[in-house]
Structure formats: structure tokens, C-alpha cells
Short mmCIF file of C-alpha atoms and ligand atoms in Angstrom, two decimals:
data_model
loop_
_atom_site.label_atom_id
_atom_site.label_comp_id
_atom_site.label_asym_id
_atom_site.label_seq_id
_atom_site.Cartn_x
_atom_site.Cartn_y
_atom_site.Cartn_z
CA UNK E 2 15.70 24.51 -22.26
CA UNK E 3 13.83 21.63 -20.20
CA UNK E 4 14.25 21.64 -16.95
CA UNK E 5 15.81 17.92 -14.89
CA UNK E 6 12.40 15.70 -14.36
CA UNK E 7 12.72 15.56 -10.45
CA UNK E 8 13.01 12.22 -9.78
CA UNK E 9 12.87 11.66 -5.48
CA UNK E 10 10.06 14.16 -5.78
CA UNK E 11 6.44 13.86 -5.85
CA UNK E 12 3.60 15.34 -6.39
CA UNK E 13 -0.05 14.06 -4.88
CA UNK E 14 -2.99 15.26 -6.21
CA UNK E 15 -6.10 15.03 -3.26
CA UNK E 16 -5.25 15.60 0.48
CA UNK E 17 -8.49 13.59 1.46
CA UNK E 18 -7.64 10.42 3.70
CA UNK E 19 -5.94 8.21 1.31
CA UNK E 20 -3.83 10.85 -0.11
CA UNK E 21 -3.19 12.59 2.89
CA UNK E 22 -1.72 9.70 4.85
CA UNK E 23 0.52 8.72 1.46
CA UNK E 24 1.30 12.81 1.01
CA UNK E 25 2.55 12.91 4.85
CA UNK E 26 4.59 9.41 4.90
CA UNK E 27 6.50 10.61 1.98
CA UNK E 28 7.32 13.73 3.94
CA UNK E 29 7.77 11.49 7.21
CA UNK E 30 10.60 8.95 5.30
CA UNK E 31 12.43 12.36 3.88
CA UNK E 32 10.98 13.03 0.57
CA UNK E 33 9.47 16.62 -0.81
CA UNK E 34 6.18 16.86 -1.40
CA UNK E 35 3.57 19.37 -3.22
CA UNK E 36 0.25 18.07 -2.33
CA UNK E 37 -2.69 18.93 -4.93
CA UNK E 38 -6.02 19.71 -3.56
CA UNK E 39 -9.08 21.48 -5.30
CA UNK E 40 -10.96 21.94 -1.40
CA UNK E 41 -9.48 24.60 0.65
CA UNK E 42 -9.65 23.39 3.45
CA UNK E 43 -8.14 20.97 3.42
CA UNK E 44 -5.19 22.51 2.17
CA UNK E 45 -4.60 24.62 5.24
CA UNK E 46 -5.21 21.69 6.83
CA UNK E 47 -1.68 20.35 5.14
CA UNK E 48 -0.04 23.33 4.27
CA UNK E 49 2.74 22.37 7.45
CA UNK E 50 3.04 19.07 6.77
CA UNK E 51 4.30 19.09 3.23
CA UNK E 52 6.98 20.49 1.25
CA UNK E 53 4.31 22.59 -0.34
CA UNK E 54 0.94 22.64 -1.27
CA UNK E 55 -1.83 24.17 -3.65
CA UNK E 56 -5.49 24.62 -4.06
CA UNK E 57 -6.14 24.11 -8.19
CA UNK E 58 -8.35 21.78 -9.95
CA UNK E 59 -5.83 18.86 -11.56
CA UNK E 60 -7.99 17.49 -14.63
CA UNK E 61 -7.14 21.34 -15.68
CA UNK E 62 -3.65 20.11 -18.08
CA UNK E 63 -2.64 23.86 -18.57
CA UNK E 64 -2.52 24.24 -14.47
CA UNK E 65 -0.67 21.19 -14.07
CA UNK E 66 1.54 22.64 -16.79
CA UNK E 67 2.32 25.69 -14.60
CA UNK E 68 2.54 23.71 -11.32
CA UNK E 69 5.53 21.87 -12.64
CA UNK E 70 3.56 18.23 -12.86
CA UNK E 71 5.89 17.18 -15.54
CA UNK E 72 9.04 17.68 -13.16
CA UNK E 73 7.63 14.67 -10.97
CA UNK E 74 9.07 11.78 -11.05
CA UNK E 75 6.34 10.63 -9.49
CA UNK E 76 2.44 11.34 -9.02
CA UNK E 77 0.07 9.81 -7.29
CA UNK E 78 -3.99 10.05 -7.93
CA UNK E 79 -5.46 9.70 -5.35
CA UNK E 80 -9.39 11.24 -5.95
CA UNK E 81 -11.51 8.73 -5.20
CA UNK E 82 -15.40 9.42 -5.03
CA UNK E 83 -14.95 11.91 -8.58
CA UNK E 84 -13.74 9.15 -10.69
CA UNK E 85 -14.01 11.49 -13.94
CA UNK E 86 -11.63 13.47 -12.17
CA UNK E 87 -9.78 11.00 -11.19
CA UNK E 88 -9.19 9.28 -15.03
CA UNK E 89 -9.08 13.18 -16.26
CA UNK E 90 -6.15 13.97 -13.86
CA UNK E 91 -4.36 10.12 -14.77
CA UNK E 92 -5.35 11.22 -18.00
CA UNK E 93 -3.04 14.89 -17.53
CA UNK E 94 -0.18 13.03 -15.98
CA UNK E 95 0.27 10.92 -18.86
CA UNK E 96 -0.09 13.91 -21.25
CA UNK E 97 2.66 16.05 -18.96
CA UNK E 98 5.22 12.89 -19.38
CA UNK E 99 5.60 11.88 -15.39
CA UNK E 100 7.17 8.28 -15.72
CA UNK E 101 5.27 7.04 -12.57
CA UNK E 102 1.89 7.30 -12.15
CA UNK E 103 0.22 5.94 -8.22
CA UNK E 104 -3.61 5.72 -9.13
CA UNK E 105 -6.22 4.26 -6.65
CA UNK E 106 -9.45 2.78 -7.90
CA UNK E 107 -12.56 2.66 -5.65
CA UNK E 108 -13.48 -0.36 -7.89
CA UNK E 109 -12.56 -2.87 -11.13
CA UNK E 110 -13.48 -0.98 -12.69
CA UNK E 111 -12.25 2.26 -12.71
CA UNK E 112 -8.70 0.65 -11.67
CA UNK E 113 -9.14 -0.81 -15.77
CA UNK E 114 -9.44 2.96 -17.04
CA UNK E 115 -6.98 4.43 -15.22
CA UNK E 116 -4.30 1.57 -16.36
CA UNK E 117 -5.91 2.64 -19.72
CA UNK E 118 -5.11 5.75 -19.75
CA UNK E 119 -1.60 5.62 -17.94
CA UNK E 120 -1.36 5.05 -14.42
CA UNK E 121 1.78 2.64 -14.02
CA UNK E 122 0.62 1.25 -11.11
CA UNK E 123 -3.24 1.24 -9.46
CA UNK E 124 -4.29 0.73 -5.14
CA UNK E 125 -7.53 -0.37 -4.59
CA UNK E 126 -7.28 0.61 -0.92
CA UNK E 127 -10.91 -0.44 0.56
CA UNK E 128 -10.84 -3.76 -1.43
CA UNK E 129 -7.40 -4.54 0.00
CA UNK E 130 -8.63 -3.38 3.52
CA UNK E 131 -11.42 -5.71 3.34
CA UNK E 132 -9.99 -8.20 2.11
CA UNK E 133 -7.00 -8.23 5.34
CA UNK E 134 -9.98 -7.26 7.57
CA UNK E 135 -11.57 -10.71 6.51
CA UNK E 136 -8.26 -12.59 6.90
CA UNK E 137 -7.90 -11.22 9.98
CA UNK E 138 -11.24 -12.09 11.45
CA UNK E 139 -10.67 -16.09 10.82
CA UNK E 140 -8.57 -18.77 13.33
CA UNK E 141 -5.87 -17.17 15.29
CA UNK E 142 -4.58 -15.09 12.53
CA UNK E 143 -3.87 -11.80 13.47
CA UNK E 144 -2.82 -10.00 9.71
CA UNK E 145 -3.02 -11.28 6.01
CA UNK E 146 -0.78 -9.78 2.86
CA UNK E 147 -1.18 -11.04 -0.56
CA UNK E 148 1.74 -10.30 -1.79
CA UNK E 149 0.83 -11.92 -5.32
CA UNK E 150 -2.25 -13.67 -6.21
CA UNK E 151 -0.71 -17.34 -5.11
CA UNK E 152 0.97 -16.05 -2.34
CA UNK E 153 0.72 -14.56 0.91
CA UNK E 154 2.41 -13.61 4.27
CA UNK E 155 0.48 -14.31 7.48
CA UNK E 156 0.24 -13.08 11.17
CA UNK E 157 -1.10 -15.76 13.52
CA UNK E 158 -0.55 -17.03 17.41
CA UNK E 159 1.42 -19.95 17.15
CA UNK E 160 -1.24 -22.90 16.77
CA UNK E 161 -1.58 -25.61 19.76
CA UNK E 162 0.50 -28.71 17.79
CA UNK E 163 4.03 -26.85 17.58
CA UNK E 164 4.00 -25.57 21.23
CA UNK E 165 7.04 -26.94 23.04
CA UNK E 166 8.82 -27.99 20.25
CA UNK E 167 11.45 -26.77 17.57
CA UNK E 168 10.09 -25.55 14.52
CA UNK E 169 12.56 -28.33 12.77
CA UNK E 170 10.67 -31.20 14.89
CA UNK E 171 7.86 -29.88 14.23
CA UNK E 172 8.40 -30.62 10.46
CA UNK E 173 6.33 -27.17 10.12
CA UNK E 174 7.33 -26.93 5.64
CA UNK E 175 6.12 -30.65 5.58
CA UNK E 176 3.73 -31.15 7.61
CA UNK E 177 1.63 -27.33 6.12
CA UNK E 178 4.42 -26.21 3.38
CA UNK E 179 4.98 -22.92 4.60
CA UNK E 180 7.93 -21.47 6.08
CA UNK E 181 8.18 -19.49 9.55
CA UNK E 182 10.14 -16.03 8.77
CA UNK E 183 10.02 -15.08 12.18
CA UNK E 184 8.46 -15.41 15.82
CA UNK E 185 7.37 -12.83 18.95
CA UNK E 186 6.86 -13.70 22.07
CA UNK E 187 4.33 -12.55 24.13
CA UNK E 188 5.80 -8.50 25.17
CA UNK E 189 8.58 -9.38 23.27
CA UNK E 190 10.08 -8.30 19.67
CA UNK E 191 10.33 -10.50 16.69
CA UNK E 192 13.24 -12.25 15.76
CA UNK E 193 14.68 -14.15 12.44
CA UNK E 194 13.17 -18.55 13.03
CA UNK E 195 15.79 -20.31 12.63
CA UNK E 196 14.27 -24.68 13.01
CA UNK E 197 15.97 -24.98 16.23
CA UNK E 198 13.90 -21.95 17.42
CA UNK E 199 11.12 -23.82 20.45
CA UNK E 200 7.53 -22.47 19.99
CA UNK E 201 5.94 -20.90 23.17
CA UNK E 202 2.38 -20.53 23.79
CA UNK E 203 1.21 -17.21 22.86
CA UNK E 204 4.18 -16.67 20.61
CA UNK E 205 3.45 -14.71 16.83
CA UNK E 206 4.46 -15.95 13.75
CA UNK E 207 5.22 -14.83 10.70
CA UNK E 208 4.87 -17.38 7.60
CA UNK E 209 5.06 -17.26 4.17
CA UNK E 210 3.59 -19.70 1.78
CA UNK E 211 1.29 -20.30 -1.31
CA UNK E 212 -2.07 -18.65 -0.24
CA UNK E 213 -4.24 -21.52 1.07
CA UNK E 214 -1.70 -23.47 2.58
CA UNK E 215 -0.86 -20.05 4.40
CA UNK E 216 -4.07 -19.14 4.72
CA UNK E 217 -5.07 -22.57 6.59
CA UNK E 218 -2.11 -22.29 9.10
CA UNK E 219 -3.48 -19.19 10.04
CA UNK E 220 -6.67 -20.94 10.94
CA UNK E 221 -4.95 -23.26 12.78
CA UNK E 222 -6.10 -23.17 16.80
P1 LIG F 308 -10.26 10.33 0.84
O1 LIG F 308 -8.79 9.95 0.74
O2 LIG F 308 -10.37 10.35 1.99
O3 LIG F 308 -11.17 8.31 0.94
P2 LIG F 308 -12.42 9.96 -1.59
O4 LIG F 308 -11.87 8.31 -2.08
O5 LIG F 308 -13.52 10.27 -0.61
O6 LIG F 308 -11.54 10.38 -0.30
P3 LIG F 308 -12.79 11.98 -2.52
O7 LIG F 308 -13.28 13.04 -1.71
O8 LIG F 308 -13.11 12.08 -4.32
O9 LIG F 308 -11.94 10.81 -2.64
O10 LIG F 308 -11.50 12.97 -3.32
C1 LIG F 308 -10.14 13.20 -2.47
C2 LIG F 308 -9.28 14.14 -2.42
O11 LIG F 308 -9.48 15.39 -4.01
C3 LIG F 308 -10.97 15.65 -2.08
O12 LIG F 308 -9.83 16.65 -0.66
C4 LIG F 308 -10.96 16.10 -3.37
O13 LIG F 308 -10.77 17.62 -2.95
C5 LIG F 308 -9.69 16.15 -4.44
N1 LIG F 308 -10.05 16.58 -4.72
C6 LIG F 308 -11.43 15.92 -6.27
N2 LIG F 308 -11.14 16.37 -7.33
C7 LIG F 308 -10.33 16.87 -7.43
C8 LIG F 308 -9.60 17.61 -8.99
N3 LIG F 308 -9.91 17.78 -9.56
N4 LIG F 308 -8.73 18.31 -8.52
C9 LIG F 308 -7.83 18.61 -7.16
N5 LIG F 308 -7.67 17.37 -5.89
C10 LIG F 308 -9.57 16.79 -6.44
#
């Protein structure tokens, strides 16, 4: 008889910096996580942190079948350097009919192949971090999150033009084409922004808008 699928459980393959971070966070959020890695040292490091850890080669279909990989609701393939192993592991998880396979890619081409062999979601952590760091180095921008190709969230310090005025008075939406979502005074905590919110020097704003408008707002001094 087939075992019930453990939809709330995760299998994370590759316990390097990225996979280790994903697996540890999932456990901290209250999930059961099986970690799999070829490398005995990485297995040892995660033994006391994850629910279960196994030293195994994830490219081997039989090994993965015996580990019950097909019973997990979500698999994370966090192998980067060995592209062949990353692709083979994703294909094995597809063969085992894991419903959600999240795979890490180190290049655009790698990402396309991962999608072809069944990854439901491909993440590009190094590329995306590079984009965020690049944005954060321009103007007064602190952080940049691309939600969609055309839409972004920007964290930035308040531009001079807004200081001492409410968001309504400053006509932020009309003039800059962005919406201020929340605001934090220096040393304070975030609260939701309203039209009456008055901006002070040193405030941090989180704004949402079309990417070029949000970027432009983040580069105001
Ligand atoms: P990081 O997340 O540290 O940046 P990386 O992108 O350099 O990692 P790798 O070091 O190639 O990626 O792989 C991450 C982990 O995946 C390593 O701990 C490695 O031992 C493990 N790994 C590689 N191939 C396999 C495999 N076939 N089966 C299981 N684990 C594997």
C-alpha cells in the first residue's frame, strides 16, 4: 500500500551554505526536514539541527526511492557546483513524482534545463543577491526586491524633498508614481504609512511601484 504523501515535510538535497540555510530555516519555522548530502562532514554539521540527515548520493534513483523521497511534498535541490548532479537529482525527484521541486541554478542555462527536467521553481540566489546589492549601492537605497519583472519594493531613506511634509501634501503618488507602504523613524520600528504620515529626516521608507519609478525614487537624495 502506498504511503500517504507528507505534504508538510521537506527534503533538502545538498547541505552547503544555501541548502543548509534553507533547511535550518524550515526547521526553525516548525517543519520536519530530511537533509541529504554526499559529504560526511556536511551531514555531521547538520545532524543536531535537522529532523533527519542522511549521507547519500541523490542522483541515484534507487537510493532516493529507499529514502522515501517520493513521499515528500516539497524537495529543494541545493547542489550548485556539480551541475550534472543537480540536473540528475531534479530528474530523479520528477520520476518519483514529488509535487513541488525547488532547484537552485548557477546560470540562466542551468535554470532552463532544471525547468525542462521538472523543477516547479528555479531560484538564482547569486544573481538575485547581486541585483539587490547593486541597487542598494545607488542613491539612498537600502534594499531592493524585484517582485515581478515590472514591479519592485524599495527600502530607502527619506529624500530631502519630503521632509516635514505629509505624504498627501508631498503628492508622492502623483509626482513619483510610487506608494509608500510603511515608514520607520531613525531608531524606531515600522508602521503603516497613511496620507497624513509626516516624513522626518532619517526616516526609512518602504515603497512599492513599477520598477523604474521605484528605482528612481530610491536614487533621490
Ligand atoms: P553553497 O550552497 O555552499 O554555495 P555550492 O553552490 O558550491 O554550495 P555545491 O558545493 O556543489 O554547491 O553543493 C552543495 C552541497 O551539495 C555540498 O555539500 C555537496 O556535498 C552536496 N552534493 C553535491 N552532489 C551531491 C549529490 N549527488 N548527492 C547529494 N549531495 C550532493
